[in-house]
Each structure stands twice: as C-alpha cells, then as structure tokens.
CSV table of N, CA and C in Angstrom, one decimal:
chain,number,residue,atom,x,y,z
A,1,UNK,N,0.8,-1.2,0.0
A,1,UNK,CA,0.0,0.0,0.0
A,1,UNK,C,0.9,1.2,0.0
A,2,UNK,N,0.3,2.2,-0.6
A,2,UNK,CA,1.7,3.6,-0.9
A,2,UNK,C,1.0,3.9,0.8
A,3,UNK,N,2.6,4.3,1.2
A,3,UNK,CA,3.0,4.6,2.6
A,3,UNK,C,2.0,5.5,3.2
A,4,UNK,N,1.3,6.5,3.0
A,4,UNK,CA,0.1,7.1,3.8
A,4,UNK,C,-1.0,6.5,4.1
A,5,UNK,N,-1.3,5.5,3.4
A,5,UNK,CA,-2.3,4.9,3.7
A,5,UNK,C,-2.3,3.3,4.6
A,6,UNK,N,-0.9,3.3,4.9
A,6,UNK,CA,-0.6,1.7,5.8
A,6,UNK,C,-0.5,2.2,6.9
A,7,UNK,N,-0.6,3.3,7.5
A,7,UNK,CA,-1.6,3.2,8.8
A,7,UNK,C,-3.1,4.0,9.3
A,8,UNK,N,-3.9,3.6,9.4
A,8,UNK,CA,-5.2,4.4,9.3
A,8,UNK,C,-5.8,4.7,10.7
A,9,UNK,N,-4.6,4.1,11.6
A,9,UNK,CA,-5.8,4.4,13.0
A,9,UNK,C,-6.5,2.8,13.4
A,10,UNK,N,-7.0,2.0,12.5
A,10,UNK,CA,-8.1,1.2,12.9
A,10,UNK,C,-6.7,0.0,13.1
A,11,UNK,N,-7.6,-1.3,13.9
A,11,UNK,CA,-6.6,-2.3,14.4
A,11,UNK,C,-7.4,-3.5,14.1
A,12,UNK,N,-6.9,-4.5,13.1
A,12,UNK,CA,-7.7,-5.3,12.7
A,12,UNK,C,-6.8,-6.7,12.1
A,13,UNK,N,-7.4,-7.6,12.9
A,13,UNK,CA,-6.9,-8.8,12.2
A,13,UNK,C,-7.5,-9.5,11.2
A,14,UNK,N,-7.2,-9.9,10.0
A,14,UNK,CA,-8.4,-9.9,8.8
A,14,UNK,C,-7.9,-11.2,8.9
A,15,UNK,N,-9.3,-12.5,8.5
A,15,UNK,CA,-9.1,-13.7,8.0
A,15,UNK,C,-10.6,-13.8,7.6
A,16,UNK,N,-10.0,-15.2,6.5
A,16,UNK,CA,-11.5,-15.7,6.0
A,16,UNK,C,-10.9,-16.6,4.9
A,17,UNK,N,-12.2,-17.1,4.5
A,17,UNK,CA,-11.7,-17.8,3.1
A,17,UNK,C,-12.5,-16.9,2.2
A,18,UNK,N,-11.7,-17.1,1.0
A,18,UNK,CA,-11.7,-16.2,-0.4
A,18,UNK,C,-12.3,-17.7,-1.6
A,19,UNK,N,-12.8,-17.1,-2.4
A,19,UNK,CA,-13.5,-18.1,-3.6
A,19,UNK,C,-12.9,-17.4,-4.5
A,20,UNK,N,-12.5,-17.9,-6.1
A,20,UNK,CA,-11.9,-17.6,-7.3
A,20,UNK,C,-12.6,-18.5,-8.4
A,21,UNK,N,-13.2,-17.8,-9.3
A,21,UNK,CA,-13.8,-18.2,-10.4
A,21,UNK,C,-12.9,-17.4,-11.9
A,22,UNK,N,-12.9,-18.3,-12.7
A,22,UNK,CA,-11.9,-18.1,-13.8
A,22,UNK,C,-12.8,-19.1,-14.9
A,23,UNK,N,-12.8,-17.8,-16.1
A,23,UNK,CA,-13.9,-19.6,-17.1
A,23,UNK,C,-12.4,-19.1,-18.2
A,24,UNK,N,-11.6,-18.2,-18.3
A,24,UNK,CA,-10.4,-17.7,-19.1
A,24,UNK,C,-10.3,-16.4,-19.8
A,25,UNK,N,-11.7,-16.0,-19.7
A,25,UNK,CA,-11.5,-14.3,-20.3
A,25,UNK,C,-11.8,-13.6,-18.8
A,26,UNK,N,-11.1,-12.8,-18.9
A,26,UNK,CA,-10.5,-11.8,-18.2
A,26,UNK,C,-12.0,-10.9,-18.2
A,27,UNK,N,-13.2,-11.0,-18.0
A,27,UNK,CA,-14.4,-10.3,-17.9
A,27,UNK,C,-15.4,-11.8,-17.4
A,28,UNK,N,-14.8,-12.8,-17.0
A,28,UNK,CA,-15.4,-13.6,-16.0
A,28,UNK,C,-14.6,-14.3,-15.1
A,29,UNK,N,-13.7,-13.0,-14.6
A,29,UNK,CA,-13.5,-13.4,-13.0
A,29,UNK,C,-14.0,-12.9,-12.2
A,30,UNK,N,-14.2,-13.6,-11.0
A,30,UNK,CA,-15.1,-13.2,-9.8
A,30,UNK,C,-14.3,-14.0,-8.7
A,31,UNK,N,-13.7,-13.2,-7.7
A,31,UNK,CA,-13.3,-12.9,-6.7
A,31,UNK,C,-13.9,-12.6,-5.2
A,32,UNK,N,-14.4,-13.6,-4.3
A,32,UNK,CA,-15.5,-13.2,-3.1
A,32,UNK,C,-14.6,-14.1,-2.3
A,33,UNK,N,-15.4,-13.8,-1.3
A,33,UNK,CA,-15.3,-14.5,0.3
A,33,UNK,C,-16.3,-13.6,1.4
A,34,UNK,N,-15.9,-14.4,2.3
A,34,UNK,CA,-16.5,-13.6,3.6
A,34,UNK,C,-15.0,-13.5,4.7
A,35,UNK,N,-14.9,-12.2,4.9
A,35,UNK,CA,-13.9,-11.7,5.6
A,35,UNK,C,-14.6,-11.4,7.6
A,36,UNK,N,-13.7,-11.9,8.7
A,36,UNK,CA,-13.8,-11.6,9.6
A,36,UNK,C,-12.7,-10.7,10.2
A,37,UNK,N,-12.8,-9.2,10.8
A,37,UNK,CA,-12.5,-8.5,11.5
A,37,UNK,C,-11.9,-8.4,13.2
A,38,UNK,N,-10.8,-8.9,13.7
A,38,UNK,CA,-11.1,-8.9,15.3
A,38,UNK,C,-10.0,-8.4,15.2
A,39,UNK,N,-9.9,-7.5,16.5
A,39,UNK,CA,-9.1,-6.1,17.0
A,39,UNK,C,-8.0,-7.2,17.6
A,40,UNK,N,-6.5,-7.2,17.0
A,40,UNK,CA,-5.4,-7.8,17.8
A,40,UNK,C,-5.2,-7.9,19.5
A,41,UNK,N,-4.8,-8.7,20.0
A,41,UNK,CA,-4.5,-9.4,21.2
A,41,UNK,C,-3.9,-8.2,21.8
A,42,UNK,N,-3.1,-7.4,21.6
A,42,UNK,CA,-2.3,-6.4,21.7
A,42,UNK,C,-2.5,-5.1,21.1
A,43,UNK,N,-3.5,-4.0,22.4
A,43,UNK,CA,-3.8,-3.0,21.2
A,43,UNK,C,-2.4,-2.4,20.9
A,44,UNK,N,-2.8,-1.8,19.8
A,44,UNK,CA,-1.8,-0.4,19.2
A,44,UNK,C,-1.9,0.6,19.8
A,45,UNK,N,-1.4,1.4,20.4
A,45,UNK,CA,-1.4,2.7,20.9
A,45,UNK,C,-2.0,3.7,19.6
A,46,UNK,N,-3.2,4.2,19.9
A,46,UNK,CA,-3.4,5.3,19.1
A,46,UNK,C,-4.3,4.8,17.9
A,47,UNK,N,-4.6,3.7,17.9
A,47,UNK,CA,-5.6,2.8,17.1
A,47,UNK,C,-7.0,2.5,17.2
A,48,UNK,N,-7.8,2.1,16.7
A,48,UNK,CA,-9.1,2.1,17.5
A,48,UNK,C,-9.1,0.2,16.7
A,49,UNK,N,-9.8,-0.9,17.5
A,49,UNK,CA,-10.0,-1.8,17.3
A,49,UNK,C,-11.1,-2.1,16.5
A,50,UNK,N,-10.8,-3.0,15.3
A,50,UNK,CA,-12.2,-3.1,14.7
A,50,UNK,C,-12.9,-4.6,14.3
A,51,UNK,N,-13.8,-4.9,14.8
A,51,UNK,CA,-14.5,-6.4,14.7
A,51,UNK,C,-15.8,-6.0,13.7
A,52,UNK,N,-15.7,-7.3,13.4
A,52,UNK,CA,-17.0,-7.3,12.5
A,52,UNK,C,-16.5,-8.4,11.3
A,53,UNK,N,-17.8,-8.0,10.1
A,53,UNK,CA,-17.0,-9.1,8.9
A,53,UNK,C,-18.0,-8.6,7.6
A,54,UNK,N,-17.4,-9.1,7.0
A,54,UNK,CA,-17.8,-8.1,5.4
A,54,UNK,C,-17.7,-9.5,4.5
A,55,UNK,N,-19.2,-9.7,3.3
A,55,UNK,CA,-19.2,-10.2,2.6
A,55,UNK,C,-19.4,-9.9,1.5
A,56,UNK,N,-18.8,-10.2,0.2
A,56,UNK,CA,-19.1,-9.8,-0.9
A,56,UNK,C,-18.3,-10.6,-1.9
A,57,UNK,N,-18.6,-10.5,-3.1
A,57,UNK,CA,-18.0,-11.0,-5.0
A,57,UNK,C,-17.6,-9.5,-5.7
A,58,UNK,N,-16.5,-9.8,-5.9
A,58,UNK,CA,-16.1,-8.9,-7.2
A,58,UNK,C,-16.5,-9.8,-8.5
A,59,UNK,N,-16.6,-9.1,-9.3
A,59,UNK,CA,-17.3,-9.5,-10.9
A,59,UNK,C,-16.5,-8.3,-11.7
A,60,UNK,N,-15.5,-9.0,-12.7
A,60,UNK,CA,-15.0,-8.5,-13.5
A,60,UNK,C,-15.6,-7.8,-14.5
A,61,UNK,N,-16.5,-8.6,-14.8
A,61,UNK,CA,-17.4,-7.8,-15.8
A,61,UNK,C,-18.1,-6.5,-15.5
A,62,UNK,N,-18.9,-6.1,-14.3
A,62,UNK,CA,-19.2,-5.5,-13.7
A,62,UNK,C,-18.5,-4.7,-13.1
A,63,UNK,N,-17.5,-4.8,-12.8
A,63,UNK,CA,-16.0,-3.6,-12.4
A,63,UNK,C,-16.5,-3.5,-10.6
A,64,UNK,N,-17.2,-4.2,-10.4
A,64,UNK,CA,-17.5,-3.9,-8.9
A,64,UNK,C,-18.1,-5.3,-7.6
A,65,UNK,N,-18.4,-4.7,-6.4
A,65,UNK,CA,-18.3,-5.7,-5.8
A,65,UNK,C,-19.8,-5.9,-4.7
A,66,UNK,N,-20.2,-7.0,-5.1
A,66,UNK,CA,-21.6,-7.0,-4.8
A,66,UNK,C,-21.4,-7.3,-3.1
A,67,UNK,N,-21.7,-6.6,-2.3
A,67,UNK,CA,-21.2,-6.7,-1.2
A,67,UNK,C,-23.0,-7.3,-0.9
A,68,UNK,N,-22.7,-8.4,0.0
A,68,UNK,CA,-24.0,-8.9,0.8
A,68,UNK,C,-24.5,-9.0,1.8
A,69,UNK,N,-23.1,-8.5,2.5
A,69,UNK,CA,-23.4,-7.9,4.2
A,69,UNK,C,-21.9,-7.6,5.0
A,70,UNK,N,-22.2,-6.2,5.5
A,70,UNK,CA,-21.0,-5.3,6.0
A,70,UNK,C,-21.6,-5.1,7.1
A,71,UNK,N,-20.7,-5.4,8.2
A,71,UNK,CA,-20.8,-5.6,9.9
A,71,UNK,C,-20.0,-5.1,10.6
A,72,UNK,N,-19.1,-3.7,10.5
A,72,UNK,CA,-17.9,-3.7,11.3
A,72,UNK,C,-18.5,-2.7,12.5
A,73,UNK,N,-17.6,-2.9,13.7
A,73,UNK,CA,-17.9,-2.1,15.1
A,73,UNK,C,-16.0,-1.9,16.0
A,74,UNK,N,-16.4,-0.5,16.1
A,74,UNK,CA,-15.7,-0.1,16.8
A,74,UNK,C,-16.0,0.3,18.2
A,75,UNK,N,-15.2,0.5,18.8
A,75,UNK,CA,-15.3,1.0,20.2
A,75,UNK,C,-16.7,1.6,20.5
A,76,UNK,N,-17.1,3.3,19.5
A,76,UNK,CA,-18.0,4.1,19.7
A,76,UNK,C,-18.5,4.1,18.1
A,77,UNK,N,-18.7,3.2,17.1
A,77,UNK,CA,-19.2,3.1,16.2
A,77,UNK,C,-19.4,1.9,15.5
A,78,UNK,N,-20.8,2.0,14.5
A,78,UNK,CA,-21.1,0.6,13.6
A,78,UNK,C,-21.2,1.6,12.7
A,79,UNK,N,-21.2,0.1,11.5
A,79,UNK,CA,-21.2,0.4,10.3
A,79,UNK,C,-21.7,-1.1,9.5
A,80,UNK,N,-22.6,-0.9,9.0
A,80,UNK,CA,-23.5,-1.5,8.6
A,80,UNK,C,-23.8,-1.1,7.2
A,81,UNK,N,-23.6,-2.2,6.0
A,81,UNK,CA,-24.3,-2.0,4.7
A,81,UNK,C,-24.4,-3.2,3.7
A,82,UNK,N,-24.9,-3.0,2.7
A,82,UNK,CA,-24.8,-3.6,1.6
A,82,UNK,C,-25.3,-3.5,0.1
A,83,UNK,N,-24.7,-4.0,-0.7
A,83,UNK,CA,-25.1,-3.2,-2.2
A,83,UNK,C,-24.2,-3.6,-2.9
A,84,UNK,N,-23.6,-2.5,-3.8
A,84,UNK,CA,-22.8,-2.4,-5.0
A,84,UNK,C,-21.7,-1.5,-4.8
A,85,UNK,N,-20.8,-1.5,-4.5
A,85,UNK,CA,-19.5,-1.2,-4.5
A,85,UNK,C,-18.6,-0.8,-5.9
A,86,UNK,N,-18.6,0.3,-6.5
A,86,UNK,CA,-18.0,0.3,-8.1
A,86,UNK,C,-16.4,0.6,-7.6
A,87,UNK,N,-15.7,-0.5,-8.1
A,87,UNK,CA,-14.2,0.1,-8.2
A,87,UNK,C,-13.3,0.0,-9.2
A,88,UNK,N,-13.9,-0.6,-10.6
A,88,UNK,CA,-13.5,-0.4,-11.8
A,88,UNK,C,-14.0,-0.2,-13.1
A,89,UNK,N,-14.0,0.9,-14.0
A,89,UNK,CA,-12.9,2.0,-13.7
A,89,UNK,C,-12.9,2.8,-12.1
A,90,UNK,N,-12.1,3.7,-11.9
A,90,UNK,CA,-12.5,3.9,-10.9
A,90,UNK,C,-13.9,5.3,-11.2
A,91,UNK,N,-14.7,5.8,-11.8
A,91,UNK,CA,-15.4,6.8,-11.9
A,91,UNK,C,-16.7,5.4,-11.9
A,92,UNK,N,-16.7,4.3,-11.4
A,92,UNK,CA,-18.1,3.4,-12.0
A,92,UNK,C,-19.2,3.9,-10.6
A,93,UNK,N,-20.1,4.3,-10.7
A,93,UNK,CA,-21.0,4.5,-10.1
A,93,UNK,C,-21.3,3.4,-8.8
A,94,UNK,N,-21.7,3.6,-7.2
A,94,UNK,CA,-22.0,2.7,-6.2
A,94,UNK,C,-23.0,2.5,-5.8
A,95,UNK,N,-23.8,1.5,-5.1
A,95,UNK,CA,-25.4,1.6,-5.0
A,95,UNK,C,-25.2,1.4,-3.7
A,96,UNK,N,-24.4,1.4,-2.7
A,96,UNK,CA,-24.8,1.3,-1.0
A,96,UNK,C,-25.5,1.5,-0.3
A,97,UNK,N,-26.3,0.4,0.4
A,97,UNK,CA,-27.2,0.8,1.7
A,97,UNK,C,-26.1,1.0,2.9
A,98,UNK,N,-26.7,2.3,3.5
A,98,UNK,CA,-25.5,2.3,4.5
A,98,UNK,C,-26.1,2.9,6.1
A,99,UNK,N,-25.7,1.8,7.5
A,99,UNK,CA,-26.2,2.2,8.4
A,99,UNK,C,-25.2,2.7,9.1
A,100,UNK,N,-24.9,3.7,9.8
A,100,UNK,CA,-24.0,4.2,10.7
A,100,UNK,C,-24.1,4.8,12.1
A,101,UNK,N,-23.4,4.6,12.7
A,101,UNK,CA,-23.8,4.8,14.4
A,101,UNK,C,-22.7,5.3,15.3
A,102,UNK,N,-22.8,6.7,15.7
A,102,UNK,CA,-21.3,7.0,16.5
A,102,UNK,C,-21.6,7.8,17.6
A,103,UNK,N,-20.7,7.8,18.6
A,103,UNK,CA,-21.0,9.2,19.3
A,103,UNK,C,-19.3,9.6,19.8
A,104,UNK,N,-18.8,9.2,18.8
A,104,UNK,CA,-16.9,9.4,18.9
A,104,UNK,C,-16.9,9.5,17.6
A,105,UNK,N,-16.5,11.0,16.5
A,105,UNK,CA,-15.8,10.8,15.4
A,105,UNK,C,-14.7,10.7,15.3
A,106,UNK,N,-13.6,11.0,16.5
A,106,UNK,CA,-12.3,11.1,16.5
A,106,UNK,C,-11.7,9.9,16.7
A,107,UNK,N,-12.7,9.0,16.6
A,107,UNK,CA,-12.1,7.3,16.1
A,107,UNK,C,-11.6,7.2,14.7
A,108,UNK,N,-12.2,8.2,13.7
A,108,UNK,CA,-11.8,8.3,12.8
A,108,UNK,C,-10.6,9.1,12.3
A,109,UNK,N,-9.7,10.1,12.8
A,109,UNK,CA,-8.6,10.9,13.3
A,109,UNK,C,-8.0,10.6,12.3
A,110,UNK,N,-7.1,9.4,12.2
A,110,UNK,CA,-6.3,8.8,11.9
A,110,UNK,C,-6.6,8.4,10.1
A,111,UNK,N,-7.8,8.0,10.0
A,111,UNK,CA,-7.9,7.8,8.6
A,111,UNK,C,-8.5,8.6,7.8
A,112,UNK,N,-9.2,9.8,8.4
A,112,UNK,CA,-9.5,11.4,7.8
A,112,UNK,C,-7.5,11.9,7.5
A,113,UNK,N,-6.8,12.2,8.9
A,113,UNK,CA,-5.1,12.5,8.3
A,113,UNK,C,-5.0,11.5,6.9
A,114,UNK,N,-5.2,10.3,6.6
A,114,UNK,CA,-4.3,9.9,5.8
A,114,UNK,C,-5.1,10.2,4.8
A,115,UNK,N,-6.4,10.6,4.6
A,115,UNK,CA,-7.3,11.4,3.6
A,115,UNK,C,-7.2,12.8,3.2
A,116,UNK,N,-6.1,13.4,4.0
A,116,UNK,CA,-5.6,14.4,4.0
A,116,UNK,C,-6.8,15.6,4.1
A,117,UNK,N,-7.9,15.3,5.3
A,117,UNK,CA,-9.2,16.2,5.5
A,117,UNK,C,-8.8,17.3,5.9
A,118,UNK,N,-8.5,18.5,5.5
A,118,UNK,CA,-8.2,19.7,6.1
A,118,UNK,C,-9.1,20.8,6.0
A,119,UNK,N,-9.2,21.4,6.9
A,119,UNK,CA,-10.0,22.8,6.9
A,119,UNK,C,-9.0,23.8,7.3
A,120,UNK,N,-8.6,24.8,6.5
A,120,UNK,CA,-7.6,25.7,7.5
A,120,UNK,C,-6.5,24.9,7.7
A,121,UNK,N,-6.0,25.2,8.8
A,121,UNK,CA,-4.7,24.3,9.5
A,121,UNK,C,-5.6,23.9,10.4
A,122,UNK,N,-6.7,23.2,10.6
A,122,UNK,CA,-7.0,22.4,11.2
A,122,UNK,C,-7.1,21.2,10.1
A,123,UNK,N,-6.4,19.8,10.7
A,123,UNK,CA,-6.5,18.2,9.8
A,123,UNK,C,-7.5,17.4,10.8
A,124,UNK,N,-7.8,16.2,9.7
A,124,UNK,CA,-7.8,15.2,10.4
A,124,UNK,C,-9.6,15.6,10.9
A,125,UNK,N,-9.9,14.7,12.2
A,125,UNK,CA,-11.4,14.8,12.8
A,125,UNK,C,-11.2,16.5,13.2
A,126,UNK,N,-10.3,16.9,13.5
A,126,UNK,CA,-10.7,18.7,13.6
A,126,UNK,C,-11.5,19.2,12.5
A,127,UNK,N,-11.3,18.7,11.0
A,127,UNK,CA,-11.5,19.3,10.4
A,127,UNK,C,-12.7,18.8,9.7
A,128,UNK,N,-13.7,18.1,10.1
A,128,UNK,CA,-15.3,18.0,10.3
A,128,UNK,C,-15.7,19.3,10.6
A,129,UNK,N,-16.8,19.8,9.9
A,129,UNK,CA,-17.7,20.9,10.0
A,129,UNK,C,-19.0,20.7,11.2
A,130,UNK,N,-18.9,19.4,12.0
A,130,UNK,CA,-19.5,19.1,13.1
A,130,UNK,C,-18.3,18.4,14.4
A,131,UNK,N,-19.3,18.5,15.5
A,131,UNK,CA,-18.9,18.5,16.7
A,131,UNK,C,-19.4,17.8,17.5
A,132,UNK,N,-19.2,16.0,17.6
A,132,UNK,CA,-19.9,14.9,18.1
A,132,UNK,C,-19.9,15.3,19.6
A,133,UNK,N,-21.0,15.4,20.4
A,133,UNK,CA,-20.6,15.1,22.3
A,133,UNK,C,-21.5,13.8,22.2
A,134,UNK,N,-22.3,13.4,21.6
A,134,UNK,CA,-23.5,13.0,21.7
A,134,UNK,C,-23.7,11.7,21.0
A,135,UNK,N,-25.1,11.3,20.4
A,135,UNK,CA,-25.2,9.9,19.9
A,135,UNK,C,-25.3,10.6,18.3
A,136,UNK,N,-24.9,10.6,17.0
A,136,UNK,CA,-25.5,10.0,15.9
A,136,UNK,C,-25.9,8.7,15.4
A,137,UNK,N,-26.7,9.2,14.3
A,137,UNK,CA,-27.4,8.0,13.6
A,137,UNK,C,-27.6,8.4,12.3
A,138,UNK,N,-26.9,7.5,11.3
A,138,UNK,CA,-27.1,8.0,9.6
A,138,UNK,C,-27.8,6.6,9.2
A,139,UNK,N,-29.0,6.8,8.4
A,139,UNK,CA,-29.4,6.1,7.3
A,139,UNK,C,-29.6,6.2,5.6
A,140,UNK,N,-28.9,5.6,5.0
A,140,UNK,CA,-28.8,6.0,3.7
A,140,UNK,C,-28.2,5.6,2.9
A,141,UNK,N,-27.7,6.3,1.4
A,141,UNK,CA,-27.1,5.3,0.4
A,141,UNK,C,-26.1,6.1,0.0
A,142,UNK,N,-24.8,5.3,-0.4
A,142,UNK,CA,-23.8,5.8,-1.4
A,142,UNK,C,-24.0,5.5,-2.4
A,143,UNK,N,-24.4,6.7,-3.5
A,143,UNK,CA,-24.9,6.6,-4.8
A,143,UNK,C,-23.7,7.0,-6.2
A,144,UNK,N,-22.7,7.2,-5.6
A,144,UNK,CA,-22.2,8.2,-6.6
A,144,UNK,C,-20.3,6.9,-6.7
A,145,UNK,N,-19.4,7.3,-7.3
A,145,UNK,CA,-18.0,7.1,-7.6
A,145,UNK,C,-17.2,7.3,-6.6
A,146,UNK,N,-15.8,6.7,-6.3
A,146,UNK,CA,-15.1,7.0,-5.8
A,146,UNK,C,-14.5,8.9,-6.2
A,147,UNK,N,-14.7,9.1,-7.0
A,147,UNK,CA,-14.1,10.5,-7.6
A,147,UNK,C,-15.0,11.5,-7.1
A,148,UNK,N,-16.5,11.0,-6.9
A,148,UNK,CA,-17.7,12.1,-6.8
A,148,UNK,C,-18.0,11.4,-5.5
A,149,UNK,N,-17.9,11.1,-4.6
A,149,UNK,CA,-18.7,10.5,-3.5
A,149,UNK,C,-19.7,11.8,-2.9
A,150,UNK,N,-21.0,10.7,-3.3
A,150,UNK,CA,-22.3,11.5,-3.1
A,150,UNK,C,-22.7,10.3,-1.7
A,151,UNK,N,-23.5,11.1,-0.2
A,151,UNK,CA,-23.9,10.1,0.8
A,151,UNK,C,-25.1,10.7,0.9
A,152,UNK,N,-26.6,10.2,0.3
A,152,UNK,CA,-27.9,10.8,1.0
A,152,UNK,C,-28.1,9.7,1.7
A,153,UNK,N,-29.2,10.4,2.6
A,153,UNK,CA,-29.9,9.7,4.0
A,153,UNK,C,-30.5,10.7,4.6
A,154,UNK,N,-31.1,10.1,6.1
A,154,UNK,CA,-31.4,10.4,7.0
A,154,UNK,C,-30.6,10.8,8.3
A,155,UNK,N,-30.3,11.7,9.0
A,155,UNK,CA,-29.1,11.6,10.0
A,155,UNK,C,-30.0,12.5,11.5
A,156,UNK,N,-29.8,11.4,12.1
A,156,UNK,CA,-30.8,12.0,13.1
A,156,UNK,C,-29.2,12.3,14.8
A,157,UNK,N,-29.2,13.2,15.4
A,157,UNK,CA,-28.0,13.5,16.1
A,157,UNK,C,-28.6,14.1,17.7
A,158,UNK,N,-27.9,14.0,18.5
A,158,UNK,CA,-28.5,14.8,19.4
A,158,UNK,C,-26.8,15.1,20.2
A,159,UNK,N,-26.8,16.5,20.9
A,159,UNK,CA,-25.5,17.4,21.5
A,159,UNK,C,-24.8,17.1,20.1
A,160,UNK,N,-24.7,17.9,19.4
A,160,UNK,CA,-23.8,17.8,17.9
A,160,UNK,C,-23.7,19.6,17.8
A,161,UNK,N,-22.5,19.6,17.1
A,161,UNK,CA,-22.4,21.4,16.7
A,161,UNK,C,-22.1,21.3,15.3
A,162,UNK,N,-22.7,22.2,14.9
A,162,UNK,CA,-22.5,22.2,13.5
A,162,UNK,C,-22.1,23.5,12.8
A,163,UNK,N,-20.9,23.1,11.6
A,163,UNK,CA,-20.1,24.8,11.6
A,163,UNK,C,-21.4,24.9,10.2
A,164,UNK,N,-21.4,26.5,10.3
A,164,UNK,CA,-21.5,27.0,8.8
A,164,UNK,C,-21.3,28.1,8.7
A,165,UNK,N,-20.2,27.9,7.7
A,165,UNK,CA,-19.2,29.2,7.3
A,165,UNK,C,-19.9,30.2,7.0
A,166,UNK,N,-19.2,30.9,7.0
A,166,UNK,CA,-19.8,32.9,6.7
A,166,UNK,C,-17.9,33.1,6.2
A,167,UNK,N,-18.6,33.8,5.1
A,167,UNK,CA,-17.8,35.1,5.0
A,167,UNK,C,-16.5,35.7,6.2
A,168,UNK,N,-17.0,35.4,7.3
A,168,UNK,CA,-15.8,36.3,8.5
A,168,UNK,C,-15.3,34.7,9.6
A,169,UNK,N,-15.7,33.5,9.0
A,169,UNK,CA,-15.2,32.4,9.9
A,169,UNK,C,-13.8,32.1,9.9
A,170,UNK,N,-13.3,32.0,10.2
A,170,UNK,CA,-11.9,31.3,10.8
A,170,UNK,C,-11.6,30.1,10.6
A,171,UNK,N,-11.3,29.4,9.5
A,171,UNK,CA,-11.5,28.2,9.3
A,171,UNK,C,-10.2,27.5,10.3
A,172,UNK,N,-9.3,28.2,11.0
A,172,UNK,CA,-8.5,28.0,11.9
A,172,UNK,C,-8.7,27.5,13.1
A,173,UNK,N,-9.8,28.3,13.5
A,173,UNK,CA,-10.1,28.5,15.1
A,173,UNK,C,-11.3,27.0,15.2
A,174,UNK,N,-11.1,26.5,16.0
A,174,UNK,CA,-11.5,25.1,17.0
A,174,UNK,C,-13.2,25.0,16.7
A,175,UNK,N,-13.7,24.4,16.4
A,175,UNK,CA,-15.4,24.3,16.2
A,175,UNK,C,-16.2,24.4,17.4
C-alpha cells in the first residue's frame, strides 16, 4: 500500500476464506469471500479496534463488488451495509445501503489525516464541520464514484455542533 495509507488508525486482524472463479477471459473473473474483523490481542497505541466481517463478489465484468453484508464495530461506532461497490474503472457508479452509528468521530482521526481532511490548518477529525458530544445516527445510500462521492440519507444526532461558514469564519479557530 503507498505509505500514507498503511496506517489508518483502525486495528484489525483480517481472516477468511476467499473463492476464485476463472472460465479464461479476463471479464469472467469473480473474486469473493466472507472476511472476519477482530481487534489484535495487543492493542496499538493510538488505534481504535475493529471487529465485525464483510461479505461480498467482485465481478469482472461488472467492475464492482456485490457486497451482501458489511458488519464492522468499533469501540464508539457501527457500520453496517450492503449493495454495490463500483471500483472499476474507478469513476463506475455505487449503490450502498448504508447504516452508521457513532457518538466518537475522533475514532476516525487517523484515517480522515491519511485522507488528508483539512479545513484551514486544522487536519484530520478537527477538520469535520461538526462536533460529536452525543449519539449520531445515519441512514442512507452511497450513490455516486469513488471520484464524486455522493452520501444521501437520513441523519438524526443529538448534543452535535455544527459549523457553517460565513464570509468572517476562521477556518482556523477550533469548532
């Protein structure tokens, strides 16, 4: 993995079995398994643990990955979905149902920095235009590409701050 992205914050031991289908053209391979998630024996300092387990097929032909059920849980968050996953080319359109559950976004810290999320000189979960104390709750779909990532739903929150810029904000100063 190019070096910014081989550490993300999350701590996960991946295993499973993988399936491979090949008939010889190169638009009927299909690649699946079901993957299980458990947070190593030994945390990482500065990691957040992640269990759960993710099922799905890539289809060559289709450039994407029919995901049939996504279960992961962290400390202060779930994540729940399933659908269509486009990852090739990469502009191919995704159809995700997606449930989400947090009342800690700074579990995510670590993999917003390697996404390089900046507001200002504030990185990373600073630089969220909201301010979790409380419980969220998103329901909804990823509809759009890796290039365009579009997320509608429902997002219901309670103790949450929410920025919105003006003209005289400070994209510096702390939320």
């Amino acid at each position: 993995a190019i070096p910014a992205y081989q550490h993300l914050g999350l701590d996960a031991i991946v295993n499973g079995a993988a399936t491979a289908e090949w008939t010889g053209m190169s638009t009927d391979l299909a690649i699946g398994g079901k993957l299980a998630f458990v947070g190593s024996p030994t945390p990482v300092a500065g990691e957040s643990p992640v269990n759960g387990a993710v099922e799905g097929m890539y289809h060559a032909d289709a450039g994407s990955i029919a995901v049939r059920s996504m279960d992961i849980r962290l400390p202060h968050s779930t994540l729940q979905g399933k659908g269509s996953l486009g990852v090739s080319p990469i502009d191919r359109a995704s159809k995700m149902d997606l449930d989400f559950e947090s009342s800690d976004l700074s579990e995510f810290d670590a993999v917003l920095r390697s996404l390089n999320l900046t507001q200002g000189k504030r990185v990373g979960a600073a630089a969220l235009p909201v301010s979790l104390k409380g419980q969220a709750k998103f329901h909804g779909q990823l509809n759009s590409s890796w290039l365009t990532p579009r997320v509608e739903g429902h997002l219901t929150a309670n103790n949450i701050g929410i920025e919105i810029p003006s003209s005289t904000t400070d994209p510096n100063s702390p939320l």
